Amino acid sequence: MPKSKVVKREKPRERFSYDPTRVLTKLEEYGRRVLEDIKAGKNPYFDIPMRGLNNVYFDEKRRVIRMGDKLSRRYFLNVAHARKFMQTLLIMAYVKRLVSEGKHASLREAYYANKHTIPGTKENTFEDQRESDPIIEDLERMLGVLREEMHLTADRRGYIYGDIVIRDGEDEFNTSKLGMGGWAVPGTVEHLQFVEVNVDYALVVETAAMADRLIEEKFPKKENALIIATQGQASRGVRRLIHRLHYEEGLPIIVFTDGDPYGWYIYSTIKQGSINLAYLSDKLATPEAKFVGMTMDDIKRYGLENVTEKLKGIPPNKKGGPTGDYKRILEEMEYPWFQNKEWQRQLKMAVKMGVRIEQQALANKSLEFVAKKYLPEKINNGELLP
Amino acid sequence: MAEASQLFKEFKIQSVSEFFRRNAAMLGYTGKIRSLTTVVHEAVTNSLDACEEAGIPPYIRVEIEELGREHYKVIVEDNGPGIPEKYITHVFGKMLAGTKAHRNIQSRGQQGIGISGAVMFAQITSGKATRVITSTGGDKTIEAWVKIDVDKNEGKIVKKEKHPNPKGWRGTRIELEVKNVRYIRSKQGVYWYLKLTAIANPHAHIELIEPDGKLIVFPRSSDYIPEPPVEMKPHPRGVLTDDVYRMAKKTRRNTVKRFLVGEFSRISDKKIDELIEYIAALRLIKTEEDKNVQEQLYERLMKGEVKAVLRSFRGYTKVVKQVAKIMEKPPEKLTWHEAEEIVEAFKYMKFLAPPTHGLRPIGEENIEKGLKGILKPEFVTAVTRSPKVYSGGIPFQVEVGLAYGGEIPGGFELLRYANRVPLLFDAGSCVTTLAARSIDWKRYKVDDLDRAPVVLMINVISVHVPYTGTGKQSIANVEEIQNEIRLAIMDAARRLQTYLSGKHRKLYQVKRKKTFEKYVPEIARALSVLTGEEEDAVKSYFLAFIESRFAAKEGELNEVSENA
């Protein structure tokens, strides 16, 4: 039976656009404005888009979570603001040095590098990292610049495996030639260039165990796919990588998670973005991503009834409910992007059956089952959830 | 059984010195420290009174010289009017003699034992005569050694010399040698006494040379010399039977009526007619046998229904006429019983409040000067209340001073005065202490009174201060007096509160300003990295900006408080 490929590479829609001078220009521009204000006897301030649920909305047209236009103004001459105003400038100056010297620092390094006792006081510029991290987020929103573009990185998580060639600084490599472990996705992927992309689509896999299984079964080679392991909730680097591969390289994105509220939430974050990072949705979210599994239908279809697990918490029809998993599922049912027949059916079914199903449950059939039957069948038949 | 003559062998007339020895505590000569303070007190008080009466700004120098163990020489010198030669024995030698004791007048001392008591104390502890050097400013100074003839209660000049007075010096210097006393810088000692005296008498310059030669100066802080108190006629509500009886014996008036009108305040001819009716009514009420009826009649009398009470008795006009006769007889014929009746009637009658022109408060301005000059506080205020009356007829007046911060150490200090005289003993039972402690100081922003740098001075002025005991160191808890003290303290405390809240506001502003300033170096460094501008220049922009904003704010604050 000739394979009629449902999943194909598309035409690229974005170009590689990393430009460190843009960050520097913005930093200098903001610094100059403060200086002009103070010279003119005006109370200098920064306008920072507000974070949090109150300033977030779902953009129906582009189908991503976006940040609203509410601003909070951070003044120098305000007892409640002065410290944060100082901290903002400190981090700005630090970022300028990092970017202009072409160095990267982790969030923790950025914290330690800027922490010191203010002369003549017993006060530190930063008391702990919980003070510096939000300032960095503020800068991202204020400048409209990614943390990664400011050369500030988070802990890396996730890896990829597949026939693509990446240029990372002076190194160039094919991520299917680095052994079974693949290539670990760095904290920042802004500077990466994709030299060659010889795959048809990217399969985003929730657990490392499943990704390892697929690599061992040679799934990437056979199906011409790129495996992206998120290892739980996708890190910013992985999400950005997914976004770039989709928009710059036209790779379709298919997500493979556990059939439970957490897995569905991982999918939702990759697809629509998150509330926390709503301001970055344009760079992190991939609304065209599709979901392959696990679904509630899979249980019946593949006879997995005896490898399901009970949902945690109290169901909505019981006294005290809903709690735990049930509560989360009901919340997800309210998400605008799950407002379609297929997803509502899946979520309702989960509540009704009161079970969850893990990716690894497929091993109940056989170790090869997921790579040889489950995924190829579903993907090539286009049996994907929106 | 012993014969009477046997018993009377031991009978002796007690000499003044004997009395003095037995009753030393009454006069303030008790304890080694207090005795010395009392000697100084008597001399200084005399000097202050003399200067005031003569309108001279007092300049008083006290010197304590240690001659041996518990053996001192006390020297007090003033620039007062001096003592005329023939009065020297009277001033220093005779007890219960003075210019004030027999008059109804506000005074520092009260019985006139004062300085003669000190002379006596010196004499019975050291055996030495008191050396007095005085001049009224003429061409002679007189140097006299004075002793007291304890049997005759008379002053005796042991030796007297006259010296030329080429510089026209005027004043009095007395030197007393005392034993059995001790000089210590304690709260009952001379130092503390003089400090308190200086606060209450800012018009006086007071110096102290301590036994170790240390000179302490309490400088004059006011040019205003208080007017000497004037004599006031007693108010009918404030007298006892004995007062009336004795005054009647001494008066030069020729009828009881004229005596009462002339020698009491607030008694007019019309009041005498009223008095007659009241006495008559009281006599009649006493004839009533039914206790309940009697009680009712007393009550009606208290309400002023004297005429109705009289009319309820048959033949009352006869009694009224009898009483009226008392008023026409010569005062020296007034019997004790009649005096008693008059005083009893006074209690039922209504009189105008007593005159208060005889009271001499220190005055708010001078209290403030005194506290400021001696304690150097950062805040001071004073309240002098208008005169009030206690026990129905005794005028009194309360004033308080409140000093806060500055050189005042932490811990609440209460300075008590009666007629400007510092009270050093028995603080616990004094009405001033009770009143000060009954105030809820937290309401006035003094959170912990016992640690706060607060000095409160209270001066109670009256022609008759109700002391708790013969020591005259503690004022009795008379309700009217306590209320007045409380009101005065609260008034002063409110002003302190206003000051403190203003101060807190200012401190808050300073703190705010510092909050901004401390970040400036950090900001300047960062902005310098971002913009390339000189770090110091950025720093100065920020500091100037903060400065201008806070200057503007302070202006606003001042305006607000002025409008408020």
CSV table of N, CA, C and O in Angstrom, one decimal, chain A residues 28 31-32 34-35 38-39 41-43 76-79 82-83 86 89-90 92-93 96-97 116 118-119 121 123 125, chain B residues 508 512 515-523 525-533 538 541-542 545-546 548-550 553:
chain,number,residue,atom,x,y,z
A,28,GLU,N,19.4,51.3,24.9
A,28,GLU,CA,20.0,52.7,24.9
A,28,GLU,C,18.9,53.7,24.8
A,28,GLU,O,18.9,54.7,25.5
A,31,GLY,N,17.2,54.0,28.2
A,31,GLY,CA,18.1,54.7,29.1
A,31,GLY,C,18.2,56.2,28.8
A,31,GLY,O,18.1,57.0,29.7
A,32,ARG,N,18.2,56.5,27.6
A,32,ARG,CA,18.3,58.0,27.2
A,32,ARG,C,17.0,58.7,27.6
A,32,ARG,O,17.1,59.8,28.1
A,34,VAL,N,15.1,58.0,30.2
A,34,VAL,CA,15.1,58.3,31.6
A,34,VAL,C,16.0,59.5,31.9
A,34,VAL,O,15.7,60.4,32.7
A,35,LEU,N,17.2,59.5,31.2
A,35,LEU,CA,18.1,60.6,31.4
A,35,LEU,C,17.5,62.0,31.0
A,35,LEU,O,17.7,63.0,31.8
A,38,ILE,N,15.0,63.1,33.7
A,38,ILE,CA,15.6,63.6,35.0
A,38,ILE,C,16.2,65.0,34.7
A,38,ILE,O,16.1,65.8,35.6
A,39,LYS,N,16.8,65.1,33.6
A,39,LYS,CA,17.4,66.5,33.3
A,39,LYS,C,16.3,67.5,33.2
A,39,LYS,O,16.6,68.7,33.6
A,41,GLY,N,13.8,67.6,34.9
A,41,GLY,CA,13.1,67.7,36.2
A,41,GLY,C,11.8,66.9,36.3
A,41,GLY,O,11.0,67.2,37.1
A,42,LYS,N,11.7,66.0,35.4
A,42,LYS,CA,10.5,65.1,35.4
A,42,LYS,C,10.8,63.8,36.1
A,42,LYS,O,12.0,63.3,36.1
A,43,ASN,N,9.8,63.2,36.7
A,43,ASN,CA,10.0,62.0,37.4
A,43,ASN,C,10.1,60.8,36.4
A,43,ASN,O,9.1,60.5,35.7
A,76,PHE,N,10.5,56.4,39.3
A,76,PHE,CA,11.7,56.5,40.2
A,76,PHE,C,11.2,57.1,41.6
A,76,PHE,O,11.5,56.5,42.6
A,77,LEU,N,10.6,58.2,41.5
A,77,LEU,CA,10.2,58.9,42.8
A,77,LEU,C,8.9,58.4,43.3
A,77,LEU,O,7.9,59.1,43.3
A,78,ASN,N,8.9,57.2,43.7
A,78,ASN,CA,7.7,56.6,44.4
A,78,ASN,C,8.3,55.5,45.3
A,78,ASN,O,9.0,54.6,44.9
A,79,VAL,N,8.0,55.7,46.6
A,79,VAL,CA,8.6,54.8,47.6
A,79,VAL,C,8.4,53.3,47.2
A,79,VAL,O,9.2,52.5,47.4
A,82,ALA,N,10.7,52.7,43.7
A,82,ALA,CA,12.1,53.1,43.6
A,82,ALA,C,13.0,52.0,43.5
A,82,ALA,O,13.9,51.9,42.6
A,83,ARG,N,12.9,51.0,44.3
A,83,ARG,CA,13.8,49.8,44.3
A,83,ARG,C,13.7,49.1,43.0
A,83,ARG,O,14.7,48.8,42.4
A,86,MET,N,15.3,50.9,40.2
A,86,MET,CA,16.8,50.7,40.3
A,86,MET,C,17.2,49.4,39.7
A,86,MET,O,18.1,49.3,38.9
A,89,LEU,N,17.0,49.2,35.9
A,89,LEU,CA,18.2,49.8,35.2
A,89,LEU,C,19.4,48.9,35.4
A,89,LEU,O,20.2,48.8,34.4
A,90,LEU,N,19.6,48.3,36.5
A,90,LEU,CA,20.7,47.4,36.8
A,90,LEU,C,20.8,46.3,35.8
A,90,LEU,O,21.8,46.0,35.2
A,92,MET,N,19.1,46.1,32.9
A,92,MET,CA,19.3,46.7,31.6
A,92,MET,C,20.8,46.9,31.3
A,92,MET,O,21.2,46.5,30.2
A,93,ALA,N,21.5,47.5,32.2
A,93,ALA,CA,22.9,47.7,32.0
A,93,ALA,C,23.7,46.4,31.8
A,93,ALA,O,24.6,46.2,31.0
A,96,LYS,N,23.0,44.9,28.5
A,96,LYS,CA,23.8,45.6,27.4
A,96,LYS,C,25.2,45.1,27.4
A,96,LYS,O,25.7,44.8,26.3
A,97,ARG,N,25.8,44.8,28.5
A,97,ARG,CA,27.2,44.3,28.5
A,97,ARG,C,27.2,42.9,27.9
A,97,ARG,O,28.1,42.6,27.1
A,116,HIS,N,24.6,42.9,45.0
A,116,HIS,CA,25.6,43.4,46.0
A,116,HIS,C,25.0,44.4,47.0
A,116,HIS,O,23.8,44.8,46.8
A,118,ILE,N,24.2,47.7,48.7
A,118,ILE,CA,24.2,49.1,48.3
A,118,ILE,C,25.1,49.9,49.3
A,118,ILE,O,24.9,49.8,50.5
A,119,PRO,N,26.1,50.6,48.8
A,119,PRO,CA,27.0,51.3,49.7
A,119,PRO,C,26.3,52.2,50.7
A,119,PRO,O,25.3,52.8,50.4
A,121,THR,N,24.4,51.2,53.2
A,121,THR,CA,23.2,50.6,53.7
A,121,THR,C,23.5,49.2,54.0
A,121,THR,O,24.5,48.6,53.8
A,123,GLU,N,21.3,47.1,52.7
A,123,GLU,CA,20.3,46.6,51.7
A,123,GLU,C,21.1,46.1,50.5
A,123,GLU,O,22.1,46.7,50.1
A,125,THR,N,21.1,45.0,46.4
A,125,THR,CA,20.4,45.3,45.2
A,125,THR,C,19.3,44.3,44.9
A,125,THR,O,18.2,44.7,44.5
B,508,TYR,N,9.6,61.2,58.7
B,508,TYR,CA,9.2,60.3,57.6
B,508,TYR,C,9.6,60.8,56.3
B,508,TYR,O,10.1,60.1,55.4
B,512,ARG,N,12.0,59.0,53.7
B,512,ARG,CA,11.6,58.8,52.3
B,512,ARG,C,12.7,59.3,51.4
B,512,ARG,O,13.1,58.7,50.4
B,515,THR,N,15.5,57.0,51.1
B,515,THR,CA,15.2,55.8,50.3
B,515,THR,C,15.5,56.1,48.9
B,515,THR,O,16.1,55.2,48.2
B,516,PHE,N,15.2,57.3,48.4
B,516,PHE,CA,15.5,57.6,47.0
B,516,PHE,C,17.0,57.8,46.8
B,516,PHE,O,17.6,57.3,45.9
B,517,GLU,N,17.6,58.5,47.7
B,517,GLU,CA,19.0,58.9,47.6
B,517,GLU,C,19.9,57.6,47.6
B,517,GLU,O,20.9,57.6,46.9
B,518,LYS,N,19.6,56.6,48.4
B,518,LYS,CA,20.5,55.5,48.5
B,518,LYS,C,20.6,54.7,47.1
B,518,LYS,O,21.6,54.1,46.9
B,519,TYR,N,19.5,54.8,46.3
B,519,TYR,CA,19.6,54.1,45.0
B,519,TYR,C,20.3,54.9,43.9
B,519,TYR,O,20.6,54.3,42.9
B,520,VAL,N,20.5,56.2,44.2
B,520,VAL,CA,21.1,57.0,43.1
B,520,VAL,C,22.4,56.5,42.6
B,520,VAL,O,22.6,56.4,41.4
B,521,PRO,N,23.4,56.1,43.4
B,521,PRO,CA,24.7,55.6,42.9
B,521,PRO,C,24.5,54.4,42.0
B,521,PRO,O,25.1,54.3,40.9
B,522,GLU,N,23.6,53.5,42.4
B,522,GLU,CA,23.3,52.3,41.5
B,522,GLU,C,22.7,52.7,40.2
B,522,GLU,O,23.2,52.3,39.1
B,523,ILE,N,21.7,53.6,40.3
B,523,ILE,CA,21.1,54.0,39.1
B,523,ILE,C,22.0,54.8,38.2
B,523,ILE,O,22.1,54.6,36.9
B,525,ARG,N,25.3,54.4,37.9
B,525,ARG,CA,26.2,53.5,37.3
B,525,ARG,C,25.5,52.8,36.1
B,525,ARG,O,26.1,52.8,35.0
B,526,ALA,N,24.3,52.4,36.3
B,526,ALA,CA,23.6,51.6,35.3
B,526,ALA,C,23.3,52.6,34.1
B,526,ALA,O,23.5,52.2,32.9
B,527,LEU,N,22.8,53.8,34.4
B,527,LEU,CA,22.5,54.7,33.3
B,527,LEU,C,23.7,55.1,32.5
B,527,LEU,O,23.6,55.4,31.3
B,528,SER,N,24.8,55.2,33.2
B,528,SER,CA,26.0,55.5,32.6
B,528,SER,C,26.4,54.5,31.6
B,528,SER,O,26.9,54.7,30.5
B,529,VAL,N,26.2,53.2,32.0
B,529,VAL,CA,26.5,52.1,31.0
B,529,VAL,C,25.6,52.1,29.9
B,529,VAL,O,26.0,52.0,28.7
B,530,LEU,N,24.3,52.5,30.1
B,530,LEU,CA,23.3,52.4,29.0
B,530,LEU,C,23.5,53.6,28.1
B,530,LEU,O,23.2,53.5,26.9
B,531,THR,N,23.8,54.8,28.6
B,531,THR,CA,23.8,56.0,27.7
B,531,THR,C,25.2,56.6,27.5
B,531,THR,O,25.3,57.4,26.6
B,532,GLY,N,26.2,56.1,28.2
B,532,GLY,CA,27.5,56.7,28.0
B,532,GLY,C,27.7,58.0,28.7
B,532,GLY,O,28.8,58.6,28.6
B,533,GLU,N,26.7,58.5,29.4
B,533,GLU,CA,26.8,59.7,30.1
B,533,GLU,C,27.7,59.5,31.4
B,533,GLU,O,27.7,58.5,32.0
B,538,VAL,N,25.2,62.0,36.0
B,538,VAL,CA,23.9,61.4,36.2
B,538,VAL,C,23.5,61.5,37.7
B,538,VAL,O,22.4,61.8,38.0
B,541,TYR,N,22.3,64.9,38.6
B,541,TYR,CA,20.9,65.2,38.0
B,541,TYR,C,19.9,64.6,39.0
B,541,TYR,O,18.9,65.2,39.4
B,542,PHE,N,20.1,63.3,39.4
B,542,PHE,CA,19.1,62.7,40.3
B,542,PHE,C,19.0,63.4,41.6
B,542,PHE,O,17.9,63.6,42.1
B,545,PHE,N,17.2,66.5,41.4
B,545,PHE,CA,15.8,66.3,41.2
B,545,PHE,C,15.1,66.0,42.5
B,545,PHE,O,14.1,66.6,42.9
B,546,ILE,N,15.7,65.1,43.3
B,546,ILE,CA,15.1,64.7,44.6
B,546,ILE,C,15.0,65.9,45.5
B,546,ILE,O,14.0,66.2,46.1
B,548,SER,N,14.9,69.1,44.8
B,548,SER,CA,13.8,70.0,44.4
B,548,SER,C,12.4,69.5,44.7
B,548,SER,O,11.6,70.3,45.1
B,549,ARG,N,12.2,68.2,44.5
B,549,ARG,CA,10.9,67.7,44.8
B,549,ARG,C,10.6,67.7,46.3
B,549,ARG,O,9.5,68.0,46.7
B,550,PHE,N,11.6,67.5,47.1
B,550,PHE,CA,11.3,67.5,48.5
B,550,PHE,C,11.2,68.9,49.1
B,550,PHE,O,10.4,69.2,50.0
B,553,LYS,N,7.7,69.8,48.4
B,553,LYS,CA,6.8,69.1,49.3
B,553,LYS,C,6.7,69.7,50.6
B,553,LYS,O,5.7,69.9,51.2
